[in-house]
Structure formats: structure tokens, C-alpha cells
CSV table of C-alpha atoms and ligand atoms in Angstrom, one decimal:
chain,number,residue,atom,x,y,z
A,68,MET,CA,-12.3,-17.3,-9.2
A,69,ASP,CA,-13.2,-14.2,-10.7
A,70,LYS,CA,-11.2,-12.9,-13.8
A,71,MET,CA,-11.1,-9.5,-15.6
A,72,LEU,CA,-11.6,-9.7,-19.5
A,73,VAL,CA,-10.0,-6.7,-21.1
A,74,THR,CA,-10.4,-5.9,-24.9
A,75,GLY,CA,-7.1,-3.7,-25.9
A,76,GLY,CA,-6.9,-0.8,-28.3
A,77,LYS,CA,-9.5,1.8,-26.5
A,78,LYS,CA,-7.9,5.4,-26.1
A,79,LEU,CA,-8.9,6.9,-22.4
A,80,LYS,CA,-10.5,9.7,-22.3
A,81,GLY,CA,-12.1,11.7,-19.4
A,82,GLU,CA,-11.8,12.3,-15.3
A,83,VAL,CA,-11.7,9.7,-12.6
A,84,SER,CA,-11.3,10.0,-8.9
A,85,THR,CA,-9.1,8.4,-6.3
A,86,GLY,CA,-10.3,6.7,-3.0
A,87,GLY,CA,-8.8,6.5,0.4
A,88,ALA,CA,-5.5,5.2,0.8
A,89,LYS,CA,-5.2,1.5,1.6
A,90,ASN,CA,-1.8,1.8,3.1
A,91,ALA,CA,-2.7,4.9,5.4
A,92,ALA,CA,-6.1,3.3,6.6
A,93,LEU,CA,-4.6,0.1,8.0
A,94,PRO,CA,-2.2,1.5,10.6
A,95,ILE,CA,-4.6,3.9,11.5
A,96,LEU,CA,-7.2,1.6,12.0
A,97,PHE,CA,-5.1,-0.6,14.1
A,98,SER,CA,-4.0,2.6,16.4
A,99,THR,CA,-7.8,2.7,17.4
A,100,LEU,CA,-6.7,0.1,19.8
A,101,LEU,CA,-5.1,2.8,21.9
A,102,ALA,CA,-8.0,4.5,22.9
A,103,ASP,CA,-11.4,3.2,24.2
A,104,GLY,CA,-14.8,4.9,22.5
A,105,GLU,CA,-15.8,5.5,19.1
A,106,HIS,CA,-13.4,6.4,16.1
A,107,ILE,CA,-14.8,7.6,13.0
A,108,PHE,CA,-13.1,7.5,9.6
A,109,HIS,CA,-14.1,8.9,6.2
A,110,ASN,CA,-12.7,8.4,2.8
A,111,VAL,CA,-12.1,4.7,3.6
A,112,PRO,CA,-11.6,2.6,0.5
A,113,ASP,CA,-13.9,-0.4,0.4
A,114,LEU,CA,-11.3,-3.0,0.1
A,115,MET,CA,-10.7,-6.7,1.1
A,116,ASP,CA,-7.8,-5.7,3.5
A,117,ILE,CA,-10.2,-3.1,5.4
A,118,LYS,CA,-12.6,-6.0,5.8
A,119,SER,CA,-9.9,-8.3,7.1
A,120,THR,CA,-8.9,-5.6,9.5
A,121,ARG,CA,-12.7,-5.2,10.7
A,122,ASP,CA,-12.8,-8.8,10.8
A,123,LEU,CA,-9.4,-8.9,13.4
A,124,LEU,CA,-10.9,-5.7,15.5
A,125,GLU,CA,-13.9,-7.8,16.0
A,126,SER,CA,-11.9,-10.6,17.0
A,127,PHE,CA,-10.6,-8.4,19.6
A,128,GLY,CA,-14.2,-7.5,21.1
A,129,CYS,CA,-14.4,-4.1,18.8
A,130,GLU,CA,-17.7,-3.3,17.2
A,131,THR,CA,-17.2,-2.1,13.5
A,132,GLU,CA,-20.1,0.0,11.0
A,133,PHE,CA,-19.0,0.6,7.5
A,134,SER,CA,-21.3,2.3,4.9
A,135,LYS,CA,-20.3,4.8,1.9
A,136,ASN,CA,-16.7,5.1,2.8
A,137,THR,CA,-17.2,6.0,6.4
A,138,LEU,CA,-15.9,3.6,9.2
A,139,LYS,CA,-16.8,3.6,13.0
A,140,ILE,CA,-15.1,1.6,15.4
A,141,LEU,CA,-16.1,1.0,18.9
A,142,VAL,CA,-13.6,-0.2,21.0
A,143,ARG,CA,-14.2,-1.6,24.3
A,144,PRO,CA,-12.1,-3.3,27.0
A,145,LEU,CA,-10.9,-6.5,24.6
A,146,LYS,CA,-11.9,-10.1,24.9
A,147,THR,CA,-8.4,-10.9,23.8
A,148,TYR,CA,-4.9,-9.7,23.2
A,149,GLU,CA,-4.4,-12.5,20.1
A,150,ALA,CA,-4.4,-12.0,16.5
A,151,HIS,CA,-5.1,-15.4,15.2
A,152,TYR,CA,-3.4,-16.9,12.3
A,153,ASP,CA,-6.5,-17.5,10.3
A,154,LEU,CA,-7.3,-13.9,10.1
A,155,VAL,CA,-3.6,-12.9,10.1
A,156,ARG,CA,-2.5,-15.0,7.0
A,157,LYS,CA,-5.3,-13.4,5.2
A,158,MET,CA,-3.2,-9.7,5.4
A,159,ARG,CA,0.3,-9.4,6.5
A,160,ALA,CA,-0.4,-5.8,7.7
A,161,SER,CA,-2.3,-7.3,10.9
A,162,ILE,CA,1.4,-7.3,12.5
A,163,LEU,CA,0.6,-3.6,12.8
A,164,CYS,CA,-1.7,-4.6,15.9
A,165,LEU,CA,1.2,-5.4,17.6
A,166,GLY,CA,2.7,-1.9,18.8
A,167,PRO,CA,-0.9,-0.6,20.0
A,168,LEU,CA,-1.5,-3.6,22.1
A,169,LEU,CA,1.6,-3.5,23.8
A,170,ALA,CA,1.3,0.3,24.7
A,171,ARG,CA,-2.0,-0.3,25.9
A,172,HIS,CA,-2.4,-3.7,27.3
A,173,GLN,CA,1.4,-4.8,27.9
A,174,GLN,CA,1.2,-8.0,26.1
A,175,ALA,CA,0.0,-9.2,22.8
A,176,ARG,CA,0.1,-12.8,20.7
A,177,VAL,CA,0.5,-12.2,17.0
A,178,SER,CA,0.8,-14.8,14.3
A,179,MET,CA,3.8,-14.2,12.3
A,180,PRO,CA,2.5,-12.8,9.2
A,181,GLY,CA,4.2,-15.0,6.5
A,182,GLY,CA,5.7,-13.9,3.5
A,183,CYS,CA,4.0,-13.6,-0.2
A,184,ALA,CA,4.6,-13.5,-3.7
A,185,ILE,CA,7.1,-10.5,-3.7
A,186,GLY,CA,9.2,-11.4,-0.5
A,187,SER,CA,9.9,-13.4,2.7
A,188,ARG,CA,8.7,-9.8,4.6
A,189,PRO,CA,10.4,-10.6,7.6
A,190,ILE,CA,9.4,-8.5,11.0
A,191,ASN,CA,12.9,-8.3,12.2
A,192,TYR,CA,12.9,-4.5,12.4
A,193,HIS,CA,9.6,-4.3,14.2
A,194,LEU,CA,10.6,-6.8,17.1
A,195,ASP,CA,14.0,-5.2,17.6
A,196,ALA,CA,12.8,-1.7,17.8
A,197,ILE,CA,9.4,-2.5,19.8
A,198,GLY,CA,12.1,-4.4,21.9
A,199,GLN,CA,14.1,-1.4,22.9
A,200,LEU,CA,11.2,0.1,24.5
A,201,GLY,CA,11.2,-2.6,27.1
A,202,CYS,CA,9.6,-5.6,26.0
A,203,GLU,CA,10.8,-9.4,25.6
A,204,SER,CA,9.1,-11.0,22.6
A,205,GLU,CA,9.8,-14.9,21.3
A,206,VAL,CA,8.2,-16.8,18.4
A,207,THR,CA,6.5,-19.9,19.4
A,208,SER,CA,4.4,-22.1,17.1
A,209,GLY,CA,4.1,-19.4,14.7
A,210,TYR,CA,3.2,-16.9,17.0
A,211,VAL,CA,5.1,-13.7,18.4
A,212,VAL,CA,4.4,-13.7,22.2
A,213,ALA,CA,5.2,-10.3,23.7
A,214,LYS,CA,5.1,-8.9,27.0
A,215,THR,CA,6.1,-5.8,28.9
A,216,GLN,CA,6.1,-4.4,32.5
A,217,GLY,CA,5.3,-0.9,30.5
A,218,LEU,CA,7.4,0.5,27.5
A,219,LYS,CA,9.9,3.3,27.9
A,220,GLY,CA,10.8,5.8,25.5
A,221,ALA,CA,14.2,5.4,24.2
A,222,ARG,CA,16.4,6.1,20.8
A,223,ILE,CA,15.6,4.0,18.0
A,224,ILE,CA,18.1,3.6,14.7
A,225,PHE,CA,16.5,1.8,11.9
A,226,ASP,CA,18.8,0.0,9.3
A,227,MET,CA,16.8,0.9,6.6
A,228,PRO,CA,13.3,2.9,6.7
A,229,SER,CA,11.2,0.1,6.7
A,230,VAL,CA,7.3,1.7,6.7
A,231,GLY,CA,5.7,-0.9,9.2
A,232,ALA,CA,8.4,-1.1,11.5
A,233,THR,CA,8.2,2.8,11.8
A,234,GLU,CA,4.3,2.4,12.2
A,235,ASN,CA,4.5,-0.1,14.7
A,236,LEU,CA,6.8,1.7,16.6
A,237,MET,CA,5.1,4.9,16.7
A,238,MET,CA,1.9,3.4,18.0
A,239,ALA,CA,4.1,1.6,21.0
A,240,ALA,CA,5.6,4.9,21.8
A,241,VAL,CA,3.0,7.3,22.0
A,242,LEU,CA,1.9,5.7,25.8
A,243,ALA,CA,5.5,5.0,26.6
A,244,ASN,CA,7.0,6.6,29.4
A,245,GLY,CA,9.2,9.1,28.3
A,246,THR,CA,10.2,10.3,24.7
A,247,THR,CA,11.3,8.3,21.6
A,248,ILE,CA,13.7,9.1,19.1
A,249,ILE,CA,13.2,7.7,15.5
A,250,GLU,CA,16.2,7.9,13.4
A,251,ASN,CA,16.1,6.9,9.7
A,252,ALA,CA,12.1,6.8,9.8
A,253,ALA,CA,10.4,6.0,7.1
A,254,LYS,CA,8.9,9.3,5.2
A,255,GLU,CA,5.6,7.8,3.3
A,256,PRO,CA,2.7,10.1,3.3
A,257,GLU,CA,0.9,7.3,5.1
A,258,ILE,CA,3.7,7.8,7.8
A,259,VAL,CA,2.4,11.2,8.0
A,260,ASP,CA,-1.2,10.4,8.0
A,261,LEU,CA,-0.7,7.9,10.7
A,262,ALA,CA,0.9,10.8,12.9
A,263,ASP,CA,-1.7,13.1,12.0
A,264,TYR,CA,-4.2,10.6,13.8
A,265,LEU,CA,-2.4,9.7,16.8
A,266,ASN,CA,-2.2,13.5,17.3
A,267,LYS,CA,-6.0,13.9,16.7
A,268,MET,CA,-6.3,11.3,19.7
A,269,GLY,CA,-3.9,13.4,22.0
A,270,ALA,CA,-0.5,12.1,20.8
A,271,LYS,CA,2.8,14.1,20.6
A,272,VAL,CA,4.5,13.2,17.9
A,273,SER,CA,6.4,15.6,15.6
A,274,GLY,CA,8.8,15.2,12.5
A,275,ALA,CA,6.8,12.5,10.5
A,276,GLY,CA,7.5,12.5,7.1
A,277,ARG,CA,11.2,13.4,7.7
A,278,SER,CA,13.6,10.8,9.1
A,279,ILE,CA,13.5,12.0,12.3
A,280,ILE,CA,10.9,11.6,14.5
A,281,SER,CA,10.0,12.2,18.3
A,282,ILE,CA,7.4,11.1,20.4
A,283,GLU,CA,6.7,11.9,23.8
A,284,GLY,CA,4.7,9.5,25.6
A,285,VAL,CA,1.6,10.6,27.2
A,286,LYS,CA,-0.7,8.8,29.9
A,287,SER,CA,-3.8,8.2,27.6
A,288,LEU,CA,-5.4,8.9,24.3
A,289,LYS,CA,-9.0,9.7,23.3
A,290,PRO,CA,-10.9,8.5,20.1
A,291,ALA,CA,-11.3,11.0,17.4
A,292,GLU,CA,-12.5,11.6,13.7
A,293,HIS,CA,-10.2,11.4,10.7
A,294,THR,CA,-10.4,11.6,6.7
A,295,ILE,CA,-7.8,9.4,5.1
A,296,ILE,CA,-5.5,10.6,2.5
A,297,PRO,CA,-6.0,9.7,-1.2
A,298,ASP,CA,-4.2,6.7,-2.4
A,299,ARG,CA,-1.3,7.7,-4.4
A,300,ILE,CA,-0.5,4.3,-5.8
A,301,GLU,CA,-4.1,4.4,-7.3
A,302,ALA,CA,-3.5,7.9,-8.6
A,303,GLY,CA,-0.6,6.8,-10.3
A,304,THR,CA,-1.9,3.6,-11.9
A,305,LEU,CA,-5.0,5.7,-12.8
A,306,LEU,CA,-2.6,8.2,-14.5
A,307,ILE,CA,-0.6,5.4,-16.3
A,308,ALA,CA,-3.9,3.8,-17.7
A,309,GLY,CA,-4.5,7.0,-19.5
A,310,ALA,CA,-0.8,7.4,-20.6
A,311,ILE,CA,-0.4,3.8,-22.0
A,312,THR,CA,-3.7,4.2,-24.0
A,313,GLY,CA,-2.3,7.3,-25.6
A,314,GLY,CA,-5.4,8.9,-24.2
A,315,SER,CA,-5.9,11.8,-22.4
A,316,VAL,CA,-7.4,11.3,-18.7
A,317,LYS,CA,-7.6,13.9,-15.3
A,318,VAL,CA,-7.6,12.2,-12.0
A,319,ASN,CA,-9.2,14.2,-9.5
A,320,LYS,CA,-9.2,13.8,-5.3
A,321,CYS,CA,-5.4,13.0,-5.1
A,322,ARG,CA,-2.1,14.4,-4.0
A,323,PRO,CA,-0.1,15.4,-6.9
A,324,ASP,CA,2.9,16.3,-4.5
A,325,HIS,CA,2.6,12.4,-3.3
A,326,ILE,CA,3.3,11.2,-6.5
A,327,GLU,CA,6.3,13.4,-7.7
A,328,ALA,CA,8.8,10.8,-8.5
A,329,LEU,CA,6.1,9.2,-11.1
A,330,ILE,CA,5.1,12.5,-12.2
A,331,SER,CA,8.9,13.5,-13.0
A,332,LYS,CA,9.6,10.1,-14.8
A,333,MET,CA,6.7,10.3,-16.9
A,334,ARG,CA,7.6,13.8,-17.8
A,335,GLU,CA,11.2,12.5,-18.9
A,336,SER,CA,9.6,10.1,-21.2
A,337,GLY,CA,7.5,12.9,-22.9
A,338,PHE,CA,4.3,13.2,-21.7
A,339,ASP,CA,2.6,16.6,-20.7
A,340,ILE,CA,1.5,16.1,-17.4
A,341,GLU,CA,-0.7,19.1,-15.6
A,342,VAL,CA,-0.7,19.2,-12.2
A,343,GLY,CA,-3.4,21.1,-10.0
A,344,GLU,CA,-4.4,21.3,-6.2
A,345,ASP,CA,-6.0,18.0,-5.8
A,346,CYS,CA,-5.6,16.7,-9.1
A,347,VAL,CA,-3.2,15.4,-12.3
A,348,SER,CA,-4.0,14.6,-15.8
A,349,VAL,CA,-2.1,13.1,-18.9
A,350,SER,CA,-2.7,14.5,-22.1
A,351,GLU,CA,-2.6,12.5,-25.4
A,352,CYS,CA,1.1,11.4,-26.4
A,353,LYS,CA,1.7,9.7,-29.8
A,354,GLU,CA,5.2,8.3,-29.0
A,355,TRP,CA,7.3,8.3,-25.7
A,356,LYS,CA,10.7,7.4,-24.9
A,357,ALA,CA,12.0,4.6,-22.5
A,358,VAL,CA,13.4,6.0,-19.2
A,359,ASP,CA,15.1,4.1,-16.5
A,360,VAL,CA,13.7,3.8,-13.0
A,361,THR,CA,15.2,2.5,-9.8
A,362,THR,CA,12.5,2.0,-6.8
A,363,ALA,CA,13.5,3.3,-3.4
A,364,PRO,CA,11.8,4.6,-0.1
A,365,HIS,CA,9.8,7.6,-0.6
A,366,PRO,CA,10.3,10.4,-1.8
A,367,ALA,CA,11.9,8.3,-4.4
A,368,PHE,CA,10.1,6.3,-7.0
A,369,PRO,CA,7.4,3.9,-5.0
A,370,THR,CA,8.2,0.0,-5.2
A,371,ASP,CA,4.3,-0.2,-5.6
A,372,LEU,CA,4.2,1.7,-9.0
A,373,GLN,CA,7.1,-0.4,-10.6
A,374,ALA,CA,4.7,-3.0,-12.1
A,375,GLN,CA,2.4,-0.4,-13.6
A,376,PHE,CA,5.3,1.6,-14.8
A,377,MET,CA,6.9,-1.4,-16.5
A,378,ALA,CA,3.5,-1.9,-18.3
A,379,LEU,CA,4.1,1.5,-19.6
A,380,MET,CA,7.7,1.1,-20.6
A,381,THR,CA,6.5,-1.9,-23.1
A,382,GLN,CA,5.0,0.5,-25.0
A,383,SER,CA,8.1,3.1,-25.3
A,384,LYS,CA,10.6,3.5,-27.5
A,385,GLY,CA,14.1,2.3,-26.7
A,386,SER,CA,15.4,0.5,-24.0
A,387,SER,CA,14.1,1.0,-20.1
A,388,ILE,CA,16.0,-0.4,-17.1
A,389,ILE,CA,14.1,-1.0,-14.1
A,390,THR,CA,15.5,-1.7,-10.6
A,391,GLU,CA,13.9,-3.2,-7.8
A,392,THR,CA,15.9,-2.3,-4.6
A,393,ILE,CA,12.8,-3.0,-2.1
A,394,PHE,CA,11.7,-6.5,-2.5
A,395,GLU,CA,13.8,-9.5,-3.4
A,396,ASN,CA,11.1,-11.1,-5.9
A,397,ARG,CA,8.9,-8.1,-7.5
A,398,PHE,CA,9.4,-9.4,-10.8
A,399,MET,CA,6.5,-12.0,-11.0
A,400,HIS,CA,4.5,-9.5,-13.5
A,401,VAL,CA,7.6,-10.1,-16.0
A,402,GLN,CA,6.9,-13.6,-17.4
A,403,GLU,CA,3.1,-12.6,-17.5
A,404,LEU,CA,4.1,-9.6,-19.5
A,405,ILE,CA,6.3,-11.8,-21.8
A,406,ARG,CA,3.3,-14.0,-22.5
A,407,LEU,CA,1.7,-10.9,-23.9
A,408,ASN,CA,4.6,-10.5,-25.9
A,409,ALA,CA,6.7,-7.9,-24.1
A,410,GLU,CA,10.2,-7.9,-24.7
A,411,ILE,CA,12.0,-8.1,-21.2
A,412,SER,CA,15.1,-9.8,-19.8
A,413,PRO,CA,14.7,-10.2,-16.1
A,414,LYS,CA,17.8,-10.5,-13.8
A,415,THR,CA,17.7,-10.8,-9.7
A,416,ARG,CA,17.1,-6.9,-9.1
A,417,VAL,CA,16.9,-5.7,-12.8
A,418,CYS,CA,14.6,-6.1,-15.9
A,419,ILE,CA,15.9,-4.6,-19.1
A,420,VAL,CA,12.5,-3.6,-21.1
A,421,ARG,CA,12.7,-3.2,-24.6
A,422,GLY,CA,9.9,-1.0,-26.0
A,423,GLU,CA,7.9,-1.1,-29.1
A,424,GLN,CA,4.3,0.3,-29.5
A,425,GLY,CA,1.9,-2.2,-30.6
A,426,GLN,CA,3.7,-5.6,-30.1
A,427,LEU,CA,1.5,-6.6,-26.9
A,428,MET,CA,-0.9,-9.2,-28.3
A,429,GLY,CA,-3.6,-10.3,-25.9
A,430,ALA,CA,-3.8,-13.9,-23.9
A,431,PRO,CA,-4.6,-15.3,-20.7
A,432,VAL,CA,-2.4,-14.4,-17.6
A,433,MET,CA,-2.1,-15.1,-13.9
A,434,ALA,CA,-2.2,-12.2,-11.4
A,435,THR,CA,0.6,-13.0,-8.7
A,436,ASP,CA,0.2,-10.2,-6.2
A,437,LEU,CA,-1.6,-6.6,-6.1
A,438,ARG,CA,0.3,-4.5,-8.0
A,439,ALA,CA,1.1,-7.2,-10.4
A,440,SER,CA,-2.4,-7.5,-11.2
A,441,ALA,CA,-2.9,-3.9,-12.0
A,442,CYS,CA,0.0,-4.2,-14.0
A,443,LEU,CA,-1.7,-7.0,-16.4
A,444,VAL,CA,-4.8,-5.2,-16.4
A,445,LEU,CA,-2.9,-1.6,-18.0
A,446,ALA,CA,-1.2,-4.1,-20.5
A,447,GLY,CA,-4.7,-5.5,-21.5
A,448,LEU,CA,-5.6,-2.0,-22.2
A,449,VAL,CA,-3.2,-1.9,-25.3
A,450,ALA,CA,-2.8,-5.4,-26.1
A,451,LYS,CA,-4.2,-6.6,-29.2
A,452,GLY,CA,-7.4,-8.6,-28.9
A,453,GLU,CA,-8.1,-10.1,-25.7
A,454,THR,CA,-6.5,-10.5,-22.1
A,455,CYS,CA,-8.1,-12.6,-19.3
A,456,VAL,CA,-6.5,-11.7,-16.0
A,457,ASN,CA,-7.2,-14.5,-13.7
A,458,ARG,CA,-6.8,-14.6,-9.6
A,459,ILE,CA,-8.1,-11.4,-9.6
A,460,TYR,CA,-8.8,-11.2,-6.5
A,461,HIS,CA,-5.6,-9.9,-5.7
A,462,LEU,CA,-6.4,-6.7,-7.4
A,463,ASP,CA,-9.4,-6.4,-5.2
A,464,ARG,CA,-7.0,-6.0,-1.9
A,465,GLY,CA,-6.1,-2.8,-3.1
A,466,TYR,CA,-8.3,-1.2,-5.7
A,467,GLU,CA,-12.0,-0.3,-5.1
A,468,LYS,CA,-14.3,-1.0,-8.5
A,469,LEU,CA,-10.9,-0.5,-10.9
A,470,GLU,CA,-13.2,-1.9,-13.9
A,471,ASP,CA,-15.7,0.6,-13.2
A,472,LYS,CA,-13.5,3.5,-13.1
A,473,LEU,CA,-11.8,2.3,-16.3
A,474,THR,CA,-14.8,1.4,-18.1
A,475,LYS,CA,-16.0,5.0,-17.2
A,476,LEU,CA,-12.8,6.3,-19.3
A,477,GLY,CA,-13.9,4.1,-22.2
A,478,ALA,CA,-12.0,0.9,-21.5
A,479,SER,CA,-13.3,-2.4,-22.6
A,480,ILE,CA,-13.2,-4.3,-19.5
A,481,LYS,CA,-15.5,-6.7,-17.7
A,482,ARG,CA,-15.3,-9.0,-14.6
A,483,ILE,CA,-16.2,-12.4,-15.3
B,624,EPZ,C1,4.4,-1.5,3.1
B,624,EPZ,O1,5.2,-2.7,3.4
B,624,EPZ,C2,3.3,-1.4,2.2
B,624,EPZ,N1,2.2,-2.1,2.7
B,624,EPZ,C3,3.9,-2.4,0.8
B,624,EPZ,O2,2.6,-2.2,0.3
B,624,EPZ,C4,4.6,-1.1,0.2
B,624,EPZ,O3,5.3,-1.5,-0.7
B,624,EPZ,C5,6.1,-1.1,1.3
B,624,EPZ,O4,5.6,-0.7,2.6
B,624,EPZ,C6,7.1,-0.3,0.7
B,624,EPZ,O5,6.9,0.9,0.3
B,624,EPZ,C7,1.4,-1.3,3.5
B,624,EPZ,O6,1.8,-0.5,4.2
B,624,EPZ,C8,0.3,-2.2,4.5
B,624,EPZ,P1,8.5,-1.9,4.4
B,624,EPZ,P2,6.2,-2.8,4.6
B,624,EPZ,O7,8.8,-3.0,6.0
B,624,EPZ,O8,5.6,-2.2,5.7
B,624,EPZ,C9,12.4,-5.6,4.5
B,624,EPZ,C10,0.9,-2.7,-1.4
B,624,EPZ,O9,1.2,-3.6,-2.6
B,624,EPZ,N2,12.0,-5.6,6.1
B,624,EPZ,O10,9.0,-0.6,4.5
B,624,EPZ,O11,6.1,-4.6,4.6
B,624,EPZ,C11,11.1,-6.0,3.5
B,624,EPZ,O12,11.7,-7.3,3.6
B,624,EPZ,C12,2.3,-3.7,-0.4
B,624,EPZ,O13,0.3,-2.0,-1.1
B,624,EPZ,C13,12.8,-6.6,6.9
B,624,EPZ,O14,13.8,-6.6,6.6
B,624,EPZ,O15,7.2,-2.7,3.6
B,624,EPZ,C14,11.3,-5.1,2.3
B,624,EPZ,O16,12.3,-5.9,1.6
B,624,EPZ,C15,2.8,-4.4,-0.7
B,624,EPZ,N3,12.5,-6.5,8.3
B,624,EPZ,C16,11.6,-4.1,2.9
B,624,EPZ,O17,12.3,-4.1,4.0
B,624,EPZ,C17,11.6,-5.9,8.7
B,624,EPZ,O18,11.1,-6.2,10.0
B,624,EPZ,C18,10.5,-2.6,3.2
B,624,EPZ,O19,9.5,-3.0,3.9
B,624,EPZ,C19,10.5,-4.9,7.6
B,624,EPZ,C20,10.8,-5.3,6.5
């Protein structure tokens, strides 16, 4: 089982580049099921979750070829409409094949994704929304079995702006008969990237990125070519890596407009952040103050940066109140930070972080989920002595060669 060994105390300096966004690539790769032929994608990150998606698409009968962050997907008439448990359990986002399979083949049998460390991860919004387009679905022996006589456009209002449910519904609606209006839609940049690709294939999606999306169904779609947007969560993680070590780091090939909530919180805390066209940099800072953060749907502070920001607040001056409103159990990193001598008092959805520079002491810790593992690596960069992060496979699901990028910036980190 891979571990990451981090020796704290080095100030990070220099430039680093962001890769393609995992959470934009996953729905876009599933959208290829909507059109036979060869789809080509650039800036695709080389991650476990991309491999899992390729495995699932190949199990349907597609062919995939991946080299140097370019992924080709050849979609042919499928040999099955079933997403098997063994593949789905490796990656919850596999549920995103439901919409495209129903839109194109009027049937789907998709294993329930199951929960994960951060929450139960239900899919009721997905099933209710697609049901309103005219499909019956039931859950039998752990599988969602869905079929339709043909999807029809409808007006759907989400109770909450679920990212995955918005994406599944968009992909179901593009070939439906008539127009679909989605209200209270998720507004994440990944929704916009999916809409851009659907429109490149010939779909008629408008309003993505705002809370009302309208989709006019078309008869068929064609394969296209697309470059995945930069990963805003990786960009934010790298920026925090520079900040937490009191270093000066420039993150290139990113979209600063996608991490405005993080930038404004870091500025409020006392960091000097420069923003360019496709780059953002943080300069050396001796001391920064604690700020409060509440996670919420985009454009508010992203839940996927909550753990990383908490690591930064352990070094701040004062107490920071961190509130997690998206997932019910996304404080798994707190006990591990406390093992590193952080002073944090966790409640159910709120943590109070009493910051004090220099208080973290290296120790063995356990990664529990993707962003928690990033948080523990960041904490290791400033903890005195060695921090060994176990179960680092969580990190590989969402970060491509993070240790190489941090080493290039001067960190003392190695995978063992
Ligand atoms: C996406 O998950 C991301 N994953 C998550 O990133 C991210 O944290 C999340 O959006 C929120 O931004 C991908 O894009 C692959 P949601 P998703 O549906 O779509 C509840 C990472 O670290 N809910 O917006 O699953 C749900 O339980 C991952 O990269 C229902 O109750 O998120 C959660 O509390 C982690 N019923 C909240 O809504 C549903 O049918 C937000 O979930 C669906 C969701």
C-alpha cells in the first residue's frame, strides 16, 4: 500500500502547472455514449478515476486510447447497457452513465454507487429528475433498472443544486422530445464544460453556469473534439501549498475566475494574491489571520477545498470557524490533523480551528478520502519532522503526480 513521506519545514518557491479537471472530464467522457464515432479529448488528467471510466466504457463495448493526456473514445453499437457493480463500486461517478444510456438506448441497468467516507451519497435527485422526463426506474438487488418509451422534455426544479444530478439530467435531455428546463441547476464550471461539449456534438443547451438551464432536444448528436478545463481544485490545492509554507508559488494553466471564493478568503486572511489571465500566484507571507469559511454550491467556497483550507488555518493567528454544508461527514481529516498536534474542536457540521504557527508535529496519519489526503500532505509540508500519509491511493484518484509537482517547488516529499 503506497505511502507518502513528507518532511516539513521547506518554503515552496517557483512555478507549477494545473492539469485537466477530473470532475469536468468524468461527465464529458460518459456523454460520448450519446453519439457513435470517435471522440477526442485533450488535457485529460492521468488519474485512477479516468482509468475507471475507460474500463466502464470498454465494458459497454467502446474502445479507448490514452496517451500524453489525450484520450480517444470510439463509441460503437453497445454490447450491453449494464454498468456492473465491480466497476461502479470503484467510482461513484459511474452513475453518470444513466442519463446517456436512457437518452440513446431507452434502457439502463446501473449498479447503485454506494456511499463513501464523506457521506451516504444518495441518488434520489438523479432518479426523480430523469423520471420526470418519462422513464420508470426501480432499484432491485443493488441495481437501478430504468427504461423508457422515449424521453420527453419537462420542467424540473431541484431541491438543491446537485452537480451530478444536473449533469445526468442534461445528458438525458439532449435527445429528448421537446424542451427541458432545469431550475435550481448546479452552476459549477464543470457544468459549463459539459454543456460546451454537448453543444459541440450538436446539442442545444443554453444557460449552463446559471441556475436555469434550457435544453432543446435534437434528433441525434455527432462525436467531436474538446479540451478539458483546468482543475480548479488542484489549482487551489497548489496555491494553498505555497501559502501554508510561507513560500511564493505561481500556479499556471489555471482559471482564476473558477477559484474566486478561495482567492478572496486567502486575501482576507492576509495573503498577497496576484491574478493573471491563466495563472494565480501567492507571495511570501510571515503571518496570516484566521478567517471563517462556509462551504456551499458554486460560486461560494467549494467543499472540495474545505480540508485543504483547514490545514492552512491550523497555521493562522486566531480561531477559524469552518462550516461544511454540502456533505454530512466531511471532517474525517480532523482527527488526523489532531494527531499532528493541531488544535481543532469538531462538531457535526462545524469545526473550530485554533491556529498557531509551528504547532504541527509530524506523525503517521491515515488518508480517508481524496481531499483529506491532500490536506494531510499540505499539513506535512509544515509539520516539524516527518509525516507519513498512509492509504495514499485516495490521492491518486484526483491528483496527477502531486509529489512531483511539490518536489519541483522544493518540498521534501517522496512516495514509498
Ligand atoms: C460532485 O459530487 C463532485 N464529484 C464532488 O467532488 C463534489 O464534492 C460535489 O459535486 C459537490 O461540489 C464529481 O463531480 C465526480 P452533489 P456529486 O450531487 O455530484 C446530496 C471530489 O472530491 N445529494 O452536488 O455527488 C449529496 O449527498 C468529489 O472530487 C442528494 O441528497 O455532488 C450531497 O450532500 C467529492 N441526492 C449534496 O447533495 C442526490 O441525488 C451535494 O451532492 C444527489 C446529491
